[in-house]
């Protein structure tokens, strides 16, 4: 779920764009340098970006009976690294705004921060932290994808709470309201996304080792 | 997505410069976001609908289909703003005071107007035209080229995804929650090698054609005339002043 066009006040929209810009500019500079050194990586990156976009087009069943789509941040951050995901996520969010009317241009900065920066960094950190602590890959990817998805929605709730504080409960009250609403739908969806990502990850490891090696070509140099 | 792209490619404004359409719709969006009050929002909303349905002749069905998802978010967000929550020994929920109700309704209306502007731009201007326009305005060529390639590959991948989904559904792969998760996982896992394979083949094809790092799209739009852009910008300043005056 992205914040819709015009929903945030102008000052908040500008602030979130300013907060997100350094991450995206940093990622874009790294990608530019990499593409100049290794031109063939550009298509690999474009294909990976298209894959991230299509991830969000896959309908996912929810325990609540509703149907939604994964954010794809957990899998993307694990496969491509958080810096690449920040740039690819920005392009994906722009495409979603202009091809699906989902999200917006004035709210792009806020959505980039929640979906392309906060979620991927949480997922990437959890995956590497858990695997270093000796957790199995399946558990690590499940936790990373689930909490990466939830982190996106927690940040979105905080962004909305900062923009629209509750008159009685303040920012904390507003955050509780938005988190409460999202918890109904998003916790089951995040668990669904975690399970889905484990299935994808296991099958990629079993049948697509050569493709994963190709992804390592740029992950090691662009990520971190 | 296909409906929005089809409308963008076939509307009566297809050959108008992308810069003009972006200036009109993004300009009206900024006027709505920054200065317009209640009446101003309604005037801008009606103006955008007239431009999209009347001047660009986009079908009402396409507009409605594009607006469904944003409308759901706006309704949910506005409803949440209309209740209050505070802690007094436990959570206390109530209806917000009239000022807060009014502010929530205004935010909802402003969002509807801005979404109408976004939909107006999306339904009248193909994404490739907007990307080329941004590229001409100084976006790093490597990043804009990456976006252009992503755009091309997205359609191929979507095609693979939909074919796979149909095949899985026909084989009862979507019967039940657990089976749907497994089917989705298998589909996505199978998709990545296909996407990367297509990318490698495209790379090889481009390399033998002397690819120099720049993908070029044939543009159907007329060249933007500075005088017309200046006139439109003047009109937007006038609209902003009018919106501020009427509230």
Short mmCIF file of C-alpha atoms in Angstrom, two decimals:
data_model
loop_
_atom_site.label_atom_id
_atom_site.label_comp_id
_atom_site.label_asym_id
_atom_site.label_seq_id
_atom_site.Cartn_x
_atom_site.Cartn_y
_atom_site.Cartn_z
CA UNK A 1 0.00 0.00 0.00
CA UNK A 2 1.39 3.39 -0.97
CA UNK A 3 0.31 6.83 0.19
CA UNK A 4 -1.89 8.27 -2.54
CA UNK A 5 -1.31 11.39 -4.55
CA UNK A 6 -2.11 14.60 -2.69
CA UNK A 7 -2.69 12.89 0.64
CA UNK A 8 0.33 14.35 2.42
CA UNK A 9 0.60 18.12 3.01
CA UNK A 10 3.10 19.87 0.73
CA UNK A 11 5.68 20.39 3.50
CA UNK A 12 5.66 16.69 4.46
CA UNK A 13 5.86 15.61 0.83
CA UNK A 14 8.90 17.86 0.30
CA UNK A 15 10.51 16.70 3.56
CA UNK A 16 10.24 13.00 2.73
CA UNK A 17 11.58 13.65 -0.77
CA UNK A 18 14.58 15.39 0.82
CA UNK A 19 15.14 12.51 3.27
CA UNK A 20 14.95 9.86 0.53
CA UNK A 21 17.05 11.72 -2.05
CA UNK A 22 20.54 11.01 -0.56
CA UNK A 23 19.90 7.25 -0.51
CA UNK A 24 18.66 7.22 -4.09
CA UNK A 25 21.42 9.53 -5.35
CA UNK A 26 24.05 7.39 -3.62
CA UNK A 27 22.59 4.22 -5.15
CA UNK A 28 22.31 5.86 -8.58
CA UNK A 29 25.97 6.97 -8.47
CA UNK A 30 27.10 3.47 -7.59
CA UNK A 31 24.99 1.98 -10.36
CA UNK A 32 26.28 4.54 -12.89
CA UNK A 33 29.88 3.73 -11.97
CA UNK A 34 29.23 0.00 -12.19
CA UNK A 35 27.44 0.25 -15.54
CA UNK A 36 30.35 2.24 -17.01
CA UNK A 37 32.83 -0.36 -15.79
CA UNK A 38 30.69 -3.37 -16.78
CA UNK A 39 28.09 -2.36 -19.42
CA UNK A 40 26.52 -5.83 -19.63
CA UNK A 41 25.29 -5.44 -16.04
CA UNK A 42 22.79 -2.81 -17.15
CA UNK A 43 20.45 -5.37 -18.67
CA UNK A 44 20.79 -7.59 -15.64
CA UNK A 45 19.78 -4.65 -13.47
CA UNK A 46 16.86 -3.76 -15.74
CA UNK A 47 15.65 -7.36 -15.69
CA UNK A 48 15.93 -7.39 -11.90
CA UNK A 49 13.95 -4.14 -11.70
CA UNK A 50 11.25 -5.56 -13.95
CA UNK A 51 11.14 -8.64 -11.72
CA UNK A 52 10.65 -6.44 -8.64
CA UNK A 53 7.83 -4.59 -10.43
CA UNK A 54 6.12 -7.82 -11.40
CA UNK A 55 6.44 -9.17 -7.85
CA UNK A 56 4.00 -6.49 -6.81
CA UNK A 57 1.60 -7.58 -9.54
CA UNK A 58 1.28 -11.08 -8.07
CA UNK A 59 -1.96 -11.41 -6.14
CA UNK A 60 -1.47 -12.93 -2.71
CA UNK A 61 -4.28 -14.43 -0.59
CA UNK A 62 -4.68 -13.06 2.93
CA UNK A 63 -6.04 -14.77 6.03
CA UNK A 64 -8.57 -11.92 6.33
CA UNK A 65 -10.12 -13.05 3.05
CA UNK A 66 -8.81 -10.06 1.14
CA UNK A 67 -6.27 -10.31 -1.63
CA UNK A 68 -3.24 -8.06 -1.98
CA UNK A 69 0.24 -8.07 -3.46
CA UNK A 70 3.72 -8.46 -1.94
CA UNK A 71 6.04 -5.46 -1.73
CA UNK A 72 8.90 -7.65 -2.92
CA UNK A 73 11.37 -5.74 -0.80
CA UNK A 74 12.55 -8.73 1.24
CA UNK A 75 13.43 -10.85 -1.77
CA UNK A 76 14.82 -7.90 -3.73
CA UNK A 77 17.04 -6.72 -0.87
CA UNK A 78 18.34 -10.25 -0.29
CA UNK A 79 19.05 -10.91 -3.97
CA UNK A 80 20.21 -7.47 -5.10
CA UNK A 81 21.28 -5.63 -1.92
CA UNK A 82 19.59 -2.60 -0.29
CA UNK A 83 21.34 0.11 -2.32
CA UNK A 84 20.29 -1.38 -5.63
CA UNK A 85 16.81 -1.96 -4.24
CA UNK A 86 16.54 1.74 -3.31
CA UNK A 87 17.13 2.79 -6.93
CA UNK A 88 15.12 -0.01 -8.50
CA UNK A 89 12.34 0.61 -5.95
CA UNK A 90 12.23 4.30 -6.88
CA UNK A 91 11.84 3.46 -10.56
CA UNK A 92 9.24 0.81 -9.70
CA UNK A 93 7.25 3.31 -7.60
CA UNK A 94 7.40 5.85 -10.44
CA UNK A 95 6.13 3.18 -12.84
CA UNK A 96 3.38 2.19 -10.41
CA UNK A 97 2.25 5.82 -10.16
CA UNK A 98 2.22 6.36 -13.93
CA UNK A 99 1.11 2.91 -15.10
CA UNK A 100 -1.25 1.88 -12.29
CA UNK A 101 -2.22 5.21 -10.64
CA UNK A 102 -0.95 3.54 -7.46
CA UNK A 103 0.98 5.91 -5.17
CA UNK A 104 1.81 9.33 -6.52
CA UNK A 105 4.35 11.88 -7.68
CA UNK A 106 4.08 14.30 -4.73
CA UNK A 107 4.13 11.33 -2.31
CA UNK A 108 6.96 9.57 -4.18
CA UNK A 109 9.56 10.59 -1.59
CA UNK A 110 7.51 9.24 1.32
CA UNK A 111 6.74 6.00 -0.51
CA UNK A 112 10.38 5.57 -1.56
CA UNK A 113 11.47 5.96 2.05
CA UNK A 114 9.03 3.37 3.38
CA UNK A 115 9.13 0.80 0.56
CA UNK A 116 12.50 1.22 -1.15
CA UNK A 117 14.70 2.26 1.78
CA UNK A 118 13.32 1.25 5.21
CA UNK A 119 11.87 -2.13 4.17
CA UNK A 120 14.92 -3.29 2.17
CA UNK A 121 17.43 -2.19 4.81
CA UNK A 122 15.47 -3.99 7.57
CA UNK A 123 15.14 -7.14 5.43
CA UNK A 124 18.79 -7.11 4.34
CA UNK A 125 20.04 -6.48 7.89
CA UNK A 126 17.87 -9.22 9.36
CA UNK A 127 18.83 -11.77 6.71
CA UNK A 128 22.56 -11.21 7.13
CA UNK A 129 22.31 -10.88 10.92
CA UNK A 130 20.37 -14.10 11.31
CA UNK A 131 22.53 -16.14 8.93
CA UNK A 132 25.68 -14.93 10.72
CA UNK A 133 24.12 -16.04 14.00
CA UNK A 134 23.73 -19.51 12.52
CA UNK A 135 20.01 -19.47 11.64
CA UNK A 136 18.93 -21.55 8.67
CA UNK A 137 18.48 -19.79 5.34
CA UNK A 138 14.75 -20.55 5.24
CA UNK A 139 14.14 -19.06 8.69
CA UNK A 140 16.33 -16.03 7.90
CA UNK A 141 14.54 -15.30 4.62
CA UNK A 142 11.12 -15.78 6.24
CA UNK A 143 11.90 -13.35 9.07
CA UNK A 144 13.58 -10.88 6.69
CA UNK A 145 10.72 -10.86 4.17
CA UNK A 146 7.98 -10.74 6.81
CA UNK A 147 9.54 -8.00 8.92
CA UNK A 148 10.79 -6.09 5.85
CA UNK A 149 7.19 -5.95 4.62
CA UNK A 150 5.92 -4.97 8.07
CA UNK A 151 8.63 -2.31 8.41
CA UNK A 152 7.30 -0.68 5.25
CA UNK A 153 3.83 -0.46 6.75
CA UNK A 154 5.06 0.69 10.16
CA UNK A 155 6.98 3.52 8.47
CA UNK A 156 3.92 4.40 6.36
CA UNK A 157 1.81 4.54 9.54
CA UNK A 158 4.35 6.84 11.19
CA UNK A 159 4.47 9.06 8.10
CA UNK A 160 0.68 9.38 8.18
CA UNK A 161 0.70 9.95 11.95
CA UNK A 162 3.25 12.74 11.64
CA UNK A 163 1.13 14.38 8.94
CA UNK A 164 -2.19 13.90 10.74
CA UNK A 165 -1.69 13.78 14.54
CA UNK A 166 -4.73 12.79 16.55
CA UNK A 167 -6.30 15.81 18.33
CA UNK A 168 -6.63 13.82 21.56
CA UNK A 169 -3.82 11.26 21.40
CA UNK A 170 -1.27 13.23 19.37
CA UNK A 171 1.20 11.51 17.06
CA UNK A 172 1.23 8.36 19.24
CA UNK A 173 -2.56 8.12 19.09
CA UNK A 174 -2.60 8.63 15.34
CA UNK A 175 0.18 6.05 14.86
CA UNK A 176 -1.81 3.55 16.95
CA UNK A 177 -4.87 4.14 14.76
CA UNK A 178 -3.03 3.64 11.48
CA UNK A 179 -1.03 0.68 12.82
CA UNK A 180 -4.23 -0.88 14.16
CA UNK A 181 -5.92 -0.62 10.77
CA UNK A 182 -2.89 -1.98 8.91
CA UNK A 183 -2.38 -4.79 11.45
CA UNK A 184 -5.74 -6.29 10.47
CA UNK A 185 -4.72 -6.76 6.88
CA UNK A 186 -0.96 -6.41 6.81
CA UNK A 187 0.19 -8.88 9.46
CA UNK A 188 -1.43 -11.83 7.63
CA UNK A 189 -0.17 -10.46 4.32
CA UNK A 190 3.37 -10.05 5.65
CA UNK A 191 3.31 -13.66 6.87
CA UNK A 192 2.00 -14.74 3.45
CA UNK A 193 4.81 -12.79 1.78
CA UNK A 194 7.35 -14.40 4.13
CA UNK A 195 6.10 -17.90 3.24
CA UNK A 196 6.03 -17.07 -0.47
CA UNK A 197 9.58 -15.72 -0.32
CA UNK A 198 10.81 -18.91 1.37
CA UNK A 199 9.29 -20.99 -1.45
CA UNK A 200 10.88 -18.70 -4.08
CA UNK A 201 14.25 -18.71 -2.31
CA UNK A 202 14.34 -22.50 -1.93
CA UNK A 203 13.45 -23.06 -5.56
CA UNK A 204 15.96 -20.50 -6.78
CA UNK A 205 18.67 -22.19 -4.73
CA UNK A 206 17.71 -25.59 -6.12
CA UNK A 207 17.17 -24.80 -9.80
CA UNK A 208 18.75 -21.41 -10.59
CA UNK A 209 22.26 -21.43 -9.18
CA UNK A 210 23.77 -19.99 -12.38
CA UNK A 211 21.35 -17.03 -12.33
CA UNK A 212 22.13 -16.36 -8.68
CA UNK A 213 25.84 -16.35 -9.54
CA UNK A 214 25.11 -13.79 -12.25
CA UNK A 215 23.29 -11.63 -9.70
CA UNK A 216 26.32 -11.87 -7.40
CA UNK A 217 28.25 -10.12 -10.17
CA UNK A 218 26.67 -6.85 -9.26
CA UNK A 219 25.39 -7.53 -5.75
CA UNK A 220 28.89 -7.70 -4.31
CA UNK A 221 29.87 -4.42 -5.95
CA UNK A 222 26.75 -2.32 -5.67
CA UNK A 223 25.25 -3.48 -2.41
CA UNK A 224 26.43 -2.58 1.11
CA UNK B 1 -1.98 -1.30 -16.35
CA UNK B 2 -2.66 -2.32 -19.95
CA UNK B 3 -5.82 -0.17 -19.97
CA UNK B 4 -3.91 2.90 -18.78
CA UNK B 5 -1.14 2.36 -21.35
CA UNK B 6 -3.69 1.75 -24.12
CA UNK B 7 -5.52 4.98 -23.26
CA UNK B 8 -2.21 6.87 -23.14
CA UNK B 9 -1.31 5.59 -26.61
CA UNK B 10 -4.69 6.19 -28.27
CA UNK B 11 -6.22 9.38 -26.82
CA UNK B 12 -6.69 12.55 -28.84
CA UNK B 13 -3.82 14.27 -27.05
CA UNK B 14 -1.33 11.55 -28.02
CA UNK B 15 0.62 13.86 -30.37
CA UNK B 16 0.66 16.84 -28.04
CA UNK B 17 4.09 17.43 -26.46
CA UNK B 18 4.60 15.47 -23.23
CA UNK B 19 6.01 18.64 -21.63
CA UNK B 20 2.70 20.46 -22.20
CA UNK B 21 0.62 17.67 -20.68
CA UNK B 22 3.01 17.29 -17.74
CA UNK B 23 2.93 21.04 -17.15
CA UNK B 24 -0.89 21.12 -17.19
CA UNK B 25 -1.52 18.12 -14.92
CA UNK B 26 1.44 18.45 -12.53
CA UNK B 27 0.85 22.20 -12.38
CA UNK B 28 -2.81 21.74 -11.45
CA UNK B 29 -1.76 19.09 -8.92
CA UNK B 30 0.61 21.56 -7.24
CA UNK B 31 -2.05 24.29 -7.24
CA UNK B 32 -4.43 21.81 -5.58
CA UNK B 33 -1.81 20.74 -3.03
CA UNK B 34 -0.52 24.17 -2.09
CA UNK B 35 -3.17 26.87 -2.47
CA UNK B 36 -6.66 25.62 -3.29
CA UNK B 37 -9.47 25.56 -0.71
CA UNK B 38 -12.77 23.67 -0.87
CA UNK B 39 -14.21 25.39 -3.92
CA UNK B 40 -10.83 25.55 -5.63
CA UNK B 41 -10.45 21.77 -5.27
CA UNK B 42 -13.85 21.15 -6.85
CA UNK B 43 -13.11 23.57 -9.70
CA UNK B 44 -9.75 21.90 -10.42
CA UNK B 45 -11.35 18.43 -10.24
CA UNK B 46 -14.04 19.43 -12.75
CA UNK B 47 -11.46 21.09 -15.00
CA UNK B 48 -9.28 17.95 -15.04
CA UNK B 49 -12.30 15.74 -15.80
CA UNK B 50 -13.28 18.05 -18.67
CA UNK B 51 -9.74 17.92 -20.08
CA UNK B 52 -9.45 14.13 -19.80
CA UNK B 53 -12.96 13.13 -20.86
CA UNK B 54 -13.76 16.02 -23.18
CA UNK B 55 -10.55 17.27 -24.76
CA UNK B 56 -8.42 14.10 -24.71
CA UNK B 57 -11.50 11.85 -25.21
CA UNK B 58 -10.38 9.18 -22.77
CA UNK B 59 -13.18 6.68 -22.05
CA UNK B 60 -15.09 7.01 -18.78
CA UNK B 61 -14.56 3.29 -18.16
CA UNK B 62 -10.77 3.74 -18.27
CA UNK B 63 -10.94 6.69 -15.86
CA UNK B 64 -13.16 4.74 -13.50
CA UNK B 65 -10.95 1.64 -13.60
CA UNK B 66 -7.83 3.71 -12.86
CA UNK B 67 -9.55 5.49 -9.96
CA UNK B 68 -10.84 2.45 -8.05
CA UNK B 69 -7.69 1.58 -6.11
CA UNK B 70 -6.73 5.15 -5.09
CA UNK B 71 -10.36 5.77 -4.06
CA UNK B 72 -10.22 2.81 -1.66
CA UNK B 73 -7.10 4.18 0.03
CA UNK B 74 -8.52 7.69 0.28
CA UNK B 75 -11.78 6.42 1.81
CA UNK B 76 -9.94 4.25 4.36
CA UNK B 77 -7.46 7.00 5.26
CA UNK B 78 -10.18 9.61 5.65
CA UNK B 79 -12.29 7.31 7.82
CA UNK B 80 -9.30 6.68 10.11
CA UNK B 81 -8.73 10.42 10.45
CA UNK B 82 -12.36 10.89 11.49
CA UNK B 83 -11.94 8.86 14.68
CA UNK B 84 -9.78 9.77 17.68
CA UNK B 85 -7.82 7.49 19.93
CA UNK B 86 -6.24 8.31 23.27
CA UNK B 87 -5.22 6.44 26.41
CA UNK B 88 -6.99 6.95 29.73
CA UNK B 89 -6.24 3.73 31.56
CA UNK B 90 -7.00 1.96 28.29
CA UNK B 91 -7.71 2.84 24.66
CA UNK B 92 -10.59 5.33 24.26
CA UNK B 93 -12.03 5.61 20.77
CA UNK B 94 -14.42 8.35 19.70
CA UNK B 95 -15.58 10.48 16.81
CA UNK B 96 -13.32 13.46 16.11
CA UNK B 97 -14.48 17.02 16.79
CA UNK B 98 -16.08 19.00 13.93
CA UNK B 99 -12.82 20.82 13.07
CA UNK B 100 -10.99 17.51 12.69
CA UNK B 101 -13.85 16.03 10.66
CA UNK B 102 -13.69 19.01 8.35
CA UNK B 103 -9.89 18.76 8.02
CA UNK B 104 -10.13 15.01 7.26
CA UNK B 105 -12.79 15.60 4.61
CA UNK B 106 -10.68 18.34 3.05
CA UNK B 107 -7.62 16.07 2.92
CA UNK B 108 -9.76 13.42 1.22
CA UNK B 109 -11.07 15.93 -1.33
CA UNK B 110 -7.58 17.31 -2.02
CA UNK B 111 -6.30 13.78 -2.55
CA UNK B 112 -9.17 13.02 -4.95
CA UNK B 113 -8.27 16.15 -6.96
CA UNK B 114 -4.55 15.33 -7.02
CA UNK B 115 -5.26 11.70 -7.98
CA UNK B 116 -7.45 12.99 -10.83
CA UNK B 117 -4.48 15.06 -12.04
CA UNK B 118 -2.19 12.00 -11.83
CA UNK B 119 -4.70 9.85 -13.68
CA UNK B 120 -5.10 12.60 -16.25
CA UNK B 121 -1.36 12.57 -16.91
CA UNK B 122 -1.14 8.76 -16.92
CA UNK B 123 -4.10 8.34 -19.29
CA UNK B 124 -2.92 10.95 -21.81
CA UNK B 125 0.86 10.50 -21.84
CA UNK B 126 2.78 7.22 -22.37
CA UNK B 127 5.40 6.50 -19.73
CA UNK B 128 8.16 6.34 -22.37
CA UNK B 129 7.38 9.91 -23.43
CA UNK B 130 7.65 11.10 -19.83
CA UNK B 131 10.93 9.21 -19.34
CA UNK B 132 12.39 10.74 -22.49
CA UNK B 133 11.26 14.17 -21.34
CA UNK B 134 12.96 13.66 -17.94
CA UNK B 135 16.08 12.43 -19.74
CA UNK B 136 16.19 15.58 -21.87
CA UNK B 137 15.84 17.65 -18.69
CA UNK B 138 19.04 16.20 -17.24
CA UNK B 139 18.43 12.79 -15.62
CA UNK B 140 21.63 10.69 -15.72
CA UNK B 141 21.59 8.84 -19.07
CA UNK B 142 22.52 5.51 -17.46
CA UNK B 143 19.62 5.71 -15.00
CA UNK B 144 17.08 6.80 -17.61
CA UNK B 145 18.31 4.05 -19.94
CA UNK B 146 17.91 1.57 -17.10
CA UNK B 147 14.33 2.76 -16.59
CA UNK B 148 13.62 2.49 -20.34
CA UNK B 149 14.92 -1.08 -20.37
CA UNK B 150 12.92 -1.93 -17.28
CA UNK B 151 9.82 -0.63 -19.03
CA UNK B 152 10.44 -2.90 -22.03
CA UNK B 153 11.17 -5.97 -19.94
CA UNK B 154 8.16 -5.40 -17.64
CA UNK B 155 5.77 -6.23 -20.49
CA UNK B 156 7.63 -9.44 -21.33
CA UNK B 157 7.68 -10.52 -17.70
CA UNK B 158 4.01 -9.68 -17.17
CA UNK B 159 3.16 -11.81 -20.17
CA UNK B 160 5.11 -14.75 -18.69
CA UNK B 161 3.46 -14.20 -15.31
CA UNK B 162 -0.07 -14.13 -16.68
CA UNK B 163 0.49 -17.20 -18.84
CA UNK B 164 1.86 -19.05 -15.83
CA UNK B 165 -1.02 -17.95 -13.60
CA UNK B 166 -3.58 -19.15 -16.15
CA UNK B 167 -1.83 -22.50 -16.48
CA UNK B 168 -1.66 -22.95 -12.70
CA UNK B 169 -5.31 -21.97 -12.24
CA UNK B 170 -6.36 -24.45 -14.93
CA UNK B 171 -4.51 -27.19 -13.02
CA UNK B 172 -6.23 -26.28 -9.71
CA UNK B 173 -3.06 -24.56 -8.49
CA UNK B 174 -5.12 -21.79 -6.90
CA UNK B 175 -7.48 -24.05 -4.97
CA UNK B 176 -6.88 -23.19 -1.33
CA UNK B 177 -4.66 -20.73 0.50
CA UNK B 178 -1.62 -22.99 0.95
CA UNK B 179 -1.67 -24.20 -2.62
CA UNK B 180 -1.94 -20.63 -3.90
CA UNK B 181 1.15 -19.64 -1.90
CA UNK B 182 3.11 -22.63 -3.27
CA UNK B 183 1.95 -21.92 -6.82
CA UNK B 184 2.90 -18.25 -6.50
CA UNK B 185 6.33 -19.18 -5.15
CA UNK B 186 6.97 -21.66 -7.97
CA UNK B 187 5.80 -19.14 -10.56
CA UNK B 188 8.07 -16.37 -9.27
CA UNK B 189 11.02 -18.73 -8.86
CA UNK B 190 10.58 -19.91 -12.44
CA UNK B 191 10.19 -16.35 -13.65
CA UNK B 192 13.61 -15.07 -12.55
CA UNK B 193 15.66 -17.42 -14.78
CA UNK B 194 13.37 -16.61 -17.71
CA UNK B 195 13.74 -12.87 -17.14
CA UNK B 196 17.50 -13.08 -16.86
CA UNK B 197 17.68 -15.34 -19.93
CA UNK B 198 15.67 -12.82 -21.95
CA UNK B 199 17.90 -10.03 -20.69
CA UNK B 200 21.03 -11.92 -21.77
CA UNK B 201 19.55 -12.59 -25.21
CA UNK B 202 18.53 -8.94 -25.55
CA UNK B 203 22.05 -7.93 -24.52
CA UNK B 204 23.60 -10.15 -27.18
CA UNK B 205 21.17 -8.84 -29.81
CA UNK B 206 21.89 -5.23 -28.94
CA UNK B 207 25.65 -5.84 -28.85
CA UNK B 208 25.74 -7.14 -32.44
CA UNK B 209 23.74 -4.09 -33.53
CA UNK B 210 26.34 -1.73 -32.11
CA UNK B 211 24.55 -0.80 -28.90
CA UNK B 212 26.32 2.25 -27.49
CA UNK B 213 24.57 2.36 -24.13
CA UNK B 214 21.55 4.41 -25.24
CA UNK B 215 18.14 2.99 -26.11
CA UNK B 216 16.07 5.30 -28.27
CA UNK B 217 12.27 5.21 -28.61
CA UNK B 218 10.45 6.61 -31.64
CA UNK B 219 8.48 9.61 -30.35
CA UNK B 220 5.00 10.41 -31.68
CA UNK B 221 4.73 13.77 -29.91
CA UNK B 222 5.21 17.17 -31.47
CA UNK B 223 8.12 19.29 -30.22
CA UNK B 224 7.16 21.54 -27.31
CA UNK B 225 7.05 25.22 -28.30
CA UNK B 226 8.54 27.52 -25.64
CA UNK B 227 5.83 30.13 -26.30
CA UNK B 228 3.03 27.61 -25.61
CA UNK B 229 4.77 26.38 -22.47
CA UNK B 230 5.10 29.96 -21.27
CA UNK B 231 1.42 30.56 -22.01
CA UNK B 232 0.43 27.44 -20.07
CA UNK B 233 2.68 28.43 -17.16
CA UNK B 234 1.01 31.83 -17.14
CA UNK B 235 -2.39 30.14 -17.10
CA UNK B 236 -1.32 28.06 -14.11
CA UNK B 237 -0.19 31.16 -12.22
CA UNK B 238 -3.57 32.68 -13.00
CA UNK B 239 -5.31 29.46 -11.83
CA UNK B 240 -3.27 29.49 -8.60
CA UNK B 241 -4.21 33.11 -7.93
CA UNK B 242 -7.85 32.32 -8.69
CA UNK B 243 -7.82 29.25 -6.43
CA UNK B 244 -6.27 31.25 -3.59
CA UNK B 245 -8.88 33.98 -4.05
CA UNK B 246 -11.98 31.75 -4.16
CA UNK B 247 -10.66 29.48 -1.39
#
